[in-house]
Short mmCIF file of C-alpha atoms in Angstrom, two decimals:
data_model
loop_
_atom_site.label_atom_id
_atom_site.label_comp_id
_atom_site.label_asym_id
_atom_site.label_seq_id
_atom_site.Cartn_x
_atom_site.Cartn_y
_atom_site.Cartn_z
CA UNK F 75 128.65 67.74 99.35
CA UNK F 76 127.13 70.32 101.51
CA UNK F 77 124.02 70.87 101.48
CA UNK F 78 122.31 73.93 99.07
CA UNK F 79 120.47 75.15 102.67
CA UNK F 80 124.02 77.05 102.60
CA UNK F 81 123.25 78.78 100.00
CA UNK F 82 120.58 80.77 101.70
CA UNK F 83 122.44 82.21 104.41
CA UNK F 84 125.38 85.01 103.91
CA UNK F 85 127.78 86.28 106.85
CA UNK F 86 129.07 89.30 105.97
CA UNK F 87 128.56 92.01 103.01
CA UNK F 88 131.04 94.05 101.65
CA UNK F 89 130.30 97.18 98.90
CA UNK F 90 133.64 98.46 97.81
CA UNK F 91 132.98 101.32 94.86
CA UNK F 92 130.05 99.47 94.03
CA UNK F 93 129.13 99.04 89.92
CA UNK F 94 126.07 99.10 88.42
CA UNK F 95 125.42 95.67 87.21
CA UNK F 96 125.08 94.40 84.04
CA UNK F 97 121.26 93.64 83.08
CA UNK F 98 120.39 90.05 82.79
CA UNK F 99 117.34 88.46 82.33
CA UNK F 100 115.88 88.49 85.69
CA UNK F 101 115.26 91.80 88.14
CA UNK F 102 113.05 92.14 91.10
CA UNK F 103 110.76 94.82 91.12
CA UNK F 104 110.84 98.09 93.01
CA UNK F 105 110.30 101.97 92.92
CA UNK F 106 112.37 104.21 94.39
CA UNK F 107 112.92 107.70 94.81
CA UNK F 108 115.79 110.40 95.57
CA UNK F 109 114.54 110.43 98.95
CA UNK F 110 114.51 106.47 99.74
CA UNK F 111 117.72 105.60 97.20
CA UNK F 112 120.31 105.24 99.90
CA UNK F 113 117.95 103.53 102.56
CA UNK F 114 117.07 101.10 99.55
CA UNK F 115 120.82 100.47 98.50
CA UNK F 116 120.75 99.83 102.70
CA UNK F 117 118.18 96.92 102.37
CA UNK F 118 119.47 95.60 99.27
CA UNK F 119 122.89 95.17 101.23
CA UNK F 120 120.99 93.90 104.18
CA UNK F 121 118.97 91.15 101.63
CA UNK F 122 122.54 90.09 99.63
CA UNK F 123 123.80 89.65 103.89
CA UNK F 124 121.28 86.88 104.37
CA UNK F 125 123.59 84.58 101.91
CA UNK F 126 126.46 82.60 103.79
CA UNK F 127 129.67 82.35 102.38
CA UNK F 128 131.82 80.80 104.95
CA UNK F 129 131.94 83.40 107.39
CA UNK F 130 133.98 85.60 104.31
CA UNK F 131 132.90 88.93 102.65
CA UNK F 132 131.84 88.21 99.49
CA UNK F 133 132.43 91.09 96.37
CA UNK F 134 129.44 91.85 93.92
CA UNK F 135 131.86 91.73 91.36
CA UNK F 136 132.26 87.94 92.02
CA UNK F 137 128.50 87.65 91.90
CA UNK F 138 128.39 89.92 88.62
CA UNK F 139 130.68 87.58 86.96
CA UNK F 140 128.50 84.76 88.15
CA UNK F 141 125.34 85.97 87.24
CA UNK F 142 127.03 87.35 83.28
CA UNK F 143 128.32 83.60 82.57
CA UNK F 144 124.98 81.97 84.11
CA UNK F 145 122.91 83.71 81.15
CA UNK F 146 125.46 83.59 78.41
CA UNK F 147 126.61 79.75 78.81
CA UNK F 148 129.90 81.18 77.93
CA UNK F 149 133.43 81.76 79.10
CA UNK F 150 134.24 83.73 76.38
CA UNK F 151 131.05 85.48 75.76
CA UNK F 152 131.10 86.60 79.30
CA UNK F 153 134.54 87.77 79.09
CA UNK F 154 134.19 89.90 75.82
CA UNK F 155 131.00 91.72 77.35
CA UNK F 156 132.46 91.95 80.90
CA UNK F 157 136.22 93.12 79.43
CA UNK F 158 137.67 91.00 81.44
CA UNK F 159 140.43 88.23 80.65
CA UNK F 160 139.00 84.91 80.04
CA UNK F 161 141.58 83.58 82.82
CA UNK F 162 140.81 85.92 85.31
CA UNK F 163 137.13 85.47 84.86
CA UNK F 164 137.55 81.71 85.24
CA UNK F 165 139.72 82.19 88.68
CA UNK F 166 137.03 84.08 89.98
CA UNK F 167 134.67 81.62 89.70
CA UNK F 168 136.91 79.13 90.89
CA UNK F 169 137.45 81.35 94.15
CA UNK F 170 133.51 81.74 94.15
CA UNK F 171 132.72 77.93 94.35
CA UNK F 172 135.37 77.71 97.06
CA UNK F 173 133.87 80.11 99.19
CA UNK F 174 130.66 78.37 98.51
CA UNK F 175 132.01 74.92 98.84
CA UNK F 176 130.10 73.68 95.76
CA UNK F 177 130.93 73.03 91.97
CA UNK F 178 128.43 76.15 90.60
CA UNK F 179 128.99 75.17 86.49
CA UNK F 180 129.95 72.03 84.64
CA UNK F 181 131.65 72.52 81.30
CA UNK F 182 130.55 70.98 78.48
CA UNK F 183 130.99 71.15 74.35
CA UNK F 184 128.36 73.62 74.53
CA UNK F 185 129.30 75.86 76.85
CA UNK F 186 129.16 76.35 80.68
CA UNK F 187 126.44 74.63 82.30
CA UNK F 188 125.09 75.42 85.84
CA UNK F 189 124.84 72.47 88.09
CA UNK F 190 121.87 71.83 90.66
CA UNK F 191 123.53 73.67 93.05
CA UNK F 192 124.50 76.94 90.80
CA UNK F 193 121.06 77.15 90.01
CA UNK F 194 120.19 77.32 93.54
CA UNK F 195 122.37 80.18 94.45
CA UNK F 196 121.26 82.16 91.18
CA UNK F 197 117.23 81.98 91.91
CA UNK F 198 119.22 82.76 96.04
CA UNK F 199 120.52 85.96 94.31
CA UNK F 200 118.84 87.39 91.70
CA UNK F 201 116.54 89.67 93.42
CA UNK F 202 118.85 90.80 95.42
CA UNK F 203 121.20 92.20 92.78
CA UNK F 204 118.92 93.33 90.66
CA UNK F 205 117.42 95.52 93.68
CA UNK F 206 120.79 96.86 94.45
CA UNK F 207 121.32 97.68 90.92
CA UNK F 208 118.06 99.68 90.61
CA UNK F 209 118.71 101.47 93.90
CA UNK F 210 122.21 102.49 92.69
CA UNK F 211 121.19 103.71 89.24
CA UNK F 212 118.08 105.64 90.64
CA UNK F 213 120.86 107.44 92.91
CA UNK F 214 123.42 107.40 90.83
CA UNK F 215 121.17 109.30 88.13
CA UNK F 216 119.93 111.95 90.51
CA UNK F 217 116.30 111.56 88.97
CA UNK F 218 114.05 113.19 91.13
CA UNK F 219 110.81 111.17 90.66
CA UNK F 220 110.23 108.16 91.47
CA UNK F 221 111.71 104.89 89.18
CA UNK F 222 109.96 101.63 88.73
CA UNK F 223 110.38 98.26 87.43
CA UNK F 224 108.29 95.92 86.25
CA UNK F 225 109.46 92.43 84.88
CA UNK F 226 106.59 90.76 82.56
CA UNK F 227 107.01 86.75 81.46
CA UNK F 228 105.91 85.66 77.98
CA UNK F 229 105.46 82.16 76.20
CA UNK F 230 107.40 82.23 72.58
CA UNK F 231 104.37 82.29 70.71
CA UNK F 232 102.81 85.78 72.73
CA UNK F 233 106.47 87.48 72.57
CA UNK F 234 106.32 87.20 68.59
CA UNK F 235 102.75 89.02 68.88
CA UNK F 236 102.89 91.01 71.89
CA UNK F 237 106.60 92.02 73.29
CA UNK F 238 106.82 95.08 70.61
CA UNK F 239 103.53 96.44 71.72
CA UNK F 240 103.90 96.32 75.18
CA UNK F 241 107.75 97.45 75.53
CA UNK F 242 106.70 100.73 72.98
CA UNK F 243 103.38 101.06 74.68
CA UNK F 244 103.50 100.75 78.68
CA UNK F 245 106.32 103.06 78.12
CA UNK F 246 104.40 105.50 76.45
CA UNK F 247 101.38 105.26 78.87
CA UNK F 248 103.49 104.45 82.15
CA UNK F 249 105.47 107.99 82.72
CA UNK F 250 108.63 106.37 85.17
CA UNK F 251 108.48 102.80 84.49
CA UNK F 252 111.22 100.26 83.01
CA UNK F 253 109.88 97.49 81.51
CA UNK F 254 111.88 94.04 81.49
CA UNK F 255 110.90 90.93 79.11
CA UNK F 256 111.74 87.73 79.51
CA UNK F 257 110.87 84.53 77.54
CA UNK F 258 110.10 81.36 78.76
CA UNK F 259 107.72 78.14 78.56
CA UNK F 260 103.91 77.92 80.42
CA UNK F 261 105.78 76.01 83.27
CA UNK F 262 109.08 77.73 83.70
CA UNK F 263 106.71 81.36 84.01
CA UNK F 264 104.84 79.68 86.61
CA UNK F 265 107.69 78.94 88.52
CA UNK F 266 109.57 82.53 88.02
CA UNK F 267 106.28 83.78 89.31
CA UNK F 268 105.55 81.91 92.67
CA UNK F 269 109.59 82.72 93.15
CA UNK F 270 109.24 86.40 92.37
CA UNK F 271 111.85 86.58 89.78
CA UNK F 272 108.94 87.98 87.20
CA UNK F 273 105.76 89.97 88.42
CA UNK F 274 103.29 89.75 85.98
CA UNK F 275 102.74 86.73 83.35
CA UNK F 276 100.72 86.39 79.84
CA UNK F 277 100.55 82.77 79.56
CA UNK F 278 98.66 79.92 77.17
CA UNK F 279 97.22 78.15 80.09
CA UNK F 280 95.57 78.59 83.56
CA UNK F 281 98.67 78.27 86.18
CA UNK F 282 96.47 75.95 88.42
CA UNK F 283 98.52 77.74 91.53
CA UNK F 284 96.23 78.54 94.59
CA UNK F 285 99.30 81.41 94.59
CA UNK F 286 98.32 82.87 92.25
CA UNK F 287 95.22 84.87 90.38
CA UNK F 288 94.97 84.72 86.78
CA UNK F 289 91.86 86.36 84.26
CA UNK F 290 91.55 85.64 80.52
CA UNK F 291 92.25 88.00 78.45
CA UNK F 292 91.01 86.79 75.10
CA UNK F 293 90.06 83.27 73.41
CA UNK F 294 92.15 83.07 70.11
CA UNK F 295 90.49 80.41 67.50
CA UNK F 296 92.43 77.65 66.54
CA UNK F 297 93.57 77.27 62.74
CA UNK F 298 95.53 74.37 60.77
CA UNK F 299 98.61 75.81 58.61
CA UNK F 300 100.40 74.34 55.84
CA UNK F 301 102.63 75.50 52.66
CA UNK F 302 101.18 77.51 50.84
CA UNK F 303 98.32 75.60 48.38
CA UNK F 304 97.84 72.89 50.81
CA UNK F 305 94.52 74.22 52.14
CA UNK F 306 92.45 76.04 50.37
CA UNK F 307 89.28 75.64 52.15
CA UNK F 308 86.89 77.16 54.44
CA UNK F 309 87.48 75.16 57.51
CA UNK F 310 88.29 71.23 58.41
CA UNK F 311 86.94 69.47 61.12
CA UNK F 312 88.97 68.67 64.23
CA UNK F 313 88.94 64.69 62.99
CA UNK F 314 90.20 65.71 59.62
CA UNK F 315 93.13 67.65 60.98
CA UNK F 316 94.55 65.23 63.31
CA UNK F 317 94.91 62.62 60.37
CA UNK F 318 97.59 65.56 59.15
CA UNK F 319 101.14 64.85 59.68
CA UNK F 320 101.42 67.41 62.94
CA UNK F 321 103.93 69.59 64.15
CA UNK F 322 102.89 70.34 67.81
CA UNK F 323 104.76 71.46 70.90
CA UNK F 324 106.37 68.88 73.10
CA UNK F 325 105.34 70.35 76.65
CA UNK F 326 101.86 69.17 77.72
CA UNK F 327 100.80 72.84 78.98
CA UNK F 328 98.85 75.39 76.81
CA UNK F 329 98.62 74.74 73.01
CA UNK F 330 99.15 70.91 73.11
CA UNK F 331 96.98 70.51 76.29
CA UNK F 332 93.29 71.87 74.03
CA UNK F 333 94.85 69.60 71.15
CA UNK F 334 94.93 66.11 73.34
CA UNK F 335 92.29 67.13 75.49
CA UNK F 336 89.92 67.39 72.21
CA UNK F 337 91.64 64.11 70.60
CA UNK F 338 91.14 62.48 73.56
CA UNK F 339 87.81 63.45 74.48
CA UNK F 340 86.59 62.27 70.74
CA UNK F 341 89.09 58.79 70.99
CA UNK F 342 90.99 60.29 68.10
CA UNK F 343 94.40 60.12 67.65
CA UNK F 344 97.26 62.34 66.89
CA UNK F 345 99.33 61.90 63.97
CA UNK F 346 102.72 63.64 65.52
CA UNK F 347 105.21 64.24 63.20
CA UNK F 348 107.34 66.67 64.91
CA UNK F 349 107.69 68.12 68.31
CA UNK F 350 108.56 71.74 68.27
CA UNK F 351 107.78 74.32 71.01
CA UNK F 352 108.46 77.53 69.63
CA UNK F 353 105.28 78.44 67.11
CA UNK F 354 107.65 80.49 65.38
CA UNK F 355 109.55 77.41 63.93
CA UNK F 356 106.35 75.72 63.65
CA UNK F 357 105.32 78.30 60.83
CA UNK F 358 108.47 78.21 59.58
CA UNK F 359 108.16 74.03 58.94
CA UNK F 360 104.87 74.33 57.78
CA UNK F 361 105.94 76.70 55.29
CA UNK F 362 108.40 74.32 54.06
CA UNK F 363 106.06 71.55 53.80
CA UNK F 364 107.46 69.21 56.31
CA UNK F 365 103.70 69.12 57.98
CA UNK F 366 101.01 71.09 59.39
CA UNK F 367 100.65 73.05 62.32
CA UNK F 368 98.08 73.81 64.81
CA UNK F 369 98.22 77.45 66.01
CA UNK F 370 96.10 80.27 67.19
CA UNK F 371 95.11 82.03 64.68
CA UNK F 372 96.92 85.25 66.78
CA UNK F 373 100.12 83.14 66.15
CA UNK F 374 99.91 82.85 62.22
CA UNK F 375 97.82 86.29 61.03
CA UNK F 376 101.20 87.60 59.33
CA UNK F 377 101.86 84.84 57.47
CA UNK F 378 98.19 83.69 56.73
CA UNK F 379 97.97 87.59 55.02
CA UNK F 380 100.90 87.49 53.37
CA UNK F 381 100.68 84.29 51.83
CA UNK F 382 103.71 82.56 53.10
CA UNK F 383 100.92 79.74 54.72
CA UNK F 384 97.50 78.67 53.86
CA UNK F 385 95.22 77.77 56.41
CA UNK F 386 91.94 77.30 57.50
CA UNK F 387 89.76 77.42 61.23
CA UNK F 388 89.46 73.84 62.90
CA UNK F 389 84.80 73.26 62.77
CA UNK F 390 83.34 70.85 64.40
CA UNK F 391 84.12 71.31 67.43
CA UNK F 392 85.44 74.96 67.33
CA UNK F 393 89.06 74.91 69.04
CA UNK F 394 90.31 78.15 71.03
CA UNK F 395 93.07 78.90 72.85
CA UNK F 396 92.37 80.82 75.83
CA UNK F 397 94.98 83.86 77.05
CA UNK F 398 95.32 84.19 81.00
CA UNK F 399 97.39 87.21 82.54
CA UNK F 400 98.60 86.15 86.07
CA UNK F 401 100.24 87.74 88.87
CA UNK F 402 101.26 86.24 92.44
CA UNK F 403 98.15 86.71 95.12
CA UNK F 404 100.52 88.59 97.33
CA UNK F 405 102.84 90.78 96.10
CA UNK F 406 103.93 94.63 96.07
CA UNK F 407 101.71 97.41 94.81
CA UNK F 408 104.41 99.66 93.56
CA UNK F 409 101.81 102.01 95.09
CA UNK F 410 99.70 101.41 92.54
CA UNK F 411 101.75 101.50 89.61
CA UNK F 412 101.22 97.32 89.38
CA UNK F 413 97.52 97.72 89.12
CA UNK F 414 98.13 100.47 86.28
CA UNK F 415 100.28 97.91 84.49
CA UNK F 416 98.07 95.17 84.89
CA UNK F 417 95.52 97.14 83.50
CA UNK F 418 97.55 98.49 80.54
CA UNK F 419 98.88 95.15 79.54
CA UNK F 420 95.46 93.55 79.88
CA UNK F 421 94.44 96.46 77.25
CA UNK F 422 97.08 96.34 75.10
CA UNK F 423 96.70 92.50 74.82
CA UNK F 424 93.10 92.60 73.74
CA UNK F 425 93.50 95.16 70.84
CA UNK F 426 96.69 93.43 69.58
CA UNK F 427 95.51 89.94 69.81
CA UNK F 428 92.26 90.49 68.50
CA UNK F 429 93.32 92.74 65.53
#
């Protein structure tokens, strides 16, 4: 097989009546104006050029298609959005991997699957496209100020509490600015981050990356949750709780990383029922009675008010979760609009997860 190096390297670039293309759920980040649209659609044509394809033009449509069925996972899906037969849709991806020489997706009873490789060539791409799709629509809509965006990571448990806020908000305070939100675990955020597919991330854990800076943004407590009735009491010590059947997350970043650190620092151990990772589904268990969770309080105010859980803060020792916003070290100023939106979010995190 030949080796994913190719991957990185493109001959030639062709534009023919180029499309705007569809949004996914990765964009790079830039800000353009009337001015600088054309010179921008310039550079994104000259970044797309540094991909190889066998010495042979390659057509963004072909790398559309690619990048609609890489974030659906489906054939069909992809074709009903696109409009596009499901056959002809599957022959240009055949006539993609060719050009490539390498087997991009594997199908499967699920759906279509990207291989190492196809994985590859989508972090190869993404920016790319997504430039040349801001650059075209910033032209294209003959706006003459200039047009930025920002793309902002979040772990499940912050999107629940935070993604409304800062989509209606940074709107609202940002005059110019397109905000994009994408979901994703401590680790995978990291990653996105050092590879510039997001720009800014809110995350449950220091990243631990000399490339990049992080600051905490607040220290949520740590309560246990159960069905409603189970614990009617003003707080249970951290020995008491771990006794509980618990439903904790499964990746050993964030949440789960203050539980076992504390178990293990008192020679306690966990009593794991159930390994979840979304704290969404972990209220939604707990509810049910299948076992208890251990949450941020942040994560769980809804529910604890309306009555759909019972719980109570974890004493002796206290237990908080601390919230880090992190950015890459070196990275473009948007002039200056990044700094305004680091600001803002950092703001609008603070009142919402300390309400």
């Amino acid at each position: 097989m030949k080796s994913i190096d190719r991957l990185s390297r493109i001959a030639a670039y062709r534009v023919n009546k180029p499309t705007i293309l569809d949004e996914s759920r990765f964009v790079a980040v830039r800000s353009y104006n009337d001015h600088k649209s054309l010179a921008a659609i310039s550079k994104s044509a000259r970044l797309l050029s540094q991909i190889e394809i066998a010495g042979a033009a390659m057509e963004i449509r072909r790398l559309r298609y690619f990048m609609r069925i890489a974030d659906d996972g489906s054939l069909t899906r992809s074709a009903a959005i696109l409009r596009v037969a499901q056959s002809a849709l599957t022959r240009q991806i055949r006539l993609l991997e060719e050009e490539l020489g390498v087997k991009l997706f594997v199908r499967t009873y699920r759906g279509m699957v990207l291989t190492e490789e196809g994985e590859q060539f989508r972090l190869s791409i993404a920016a790319p496209l997504r430039e040349l799709e801001l650059a075209i629509g910033n032209i294209r809509s003959g706006k003459g100020h200039p047009v930025s965006t920002v793309v902002i990571g979040l772990p499940p448990g912050l999107s629940d509490v935070l993604a409304m806020s800062l989509a209606v908000d940074l709107e609202e305070s940002i005059p110019h600015l397109a905000i994009k939100l994408i979901e994703g675990p401590t680790g995978s955020l990291v990653d996105w981050l050092n590879r510039g597919v997001i720009d800014l991330a809110l995350l449950e854990d220091s990243p631990k990356d000399a490339r990049i800076d992080d600051r905490i943004l607040y220290e949520s407590p740590l309560w246990v949750v159960g069905a409603k009735g189970s614990l009617s009491r003003e707080g249970i010590s951290f020995a008491e709780a771990v006794e509980l059947p618990l439903i904790i997350p499964s990746h050993h970043l964030g949440l789960r990383a203050v539980i076992e650190d504390a178990a293990i620092a008192r020679n306690l151990p966990l009593n794991i029922q159930m390994q979840v990772d979304a704290s969404r589904i972990v209220r939604d268990l707990a509810a049910h009675g299948t076992g208890y969770g251990i949450l941020p309080k942040t994560y769980c105010r809804d529910d604890l008010e309306k009555g759909r859980l019972d719980g109570c803060p974890i004493l002796q020792p206290e237990l908080n979760l601390p919230f880090h916003l992190a950015f890459r070290r070196h990275r473009l100023n948007l002039k200056g609009n990044l700094a305004k939106v680091e600001e803002a979010i950092a703001k609008i995190a603070r009142t919402r997860l300390s309400a």
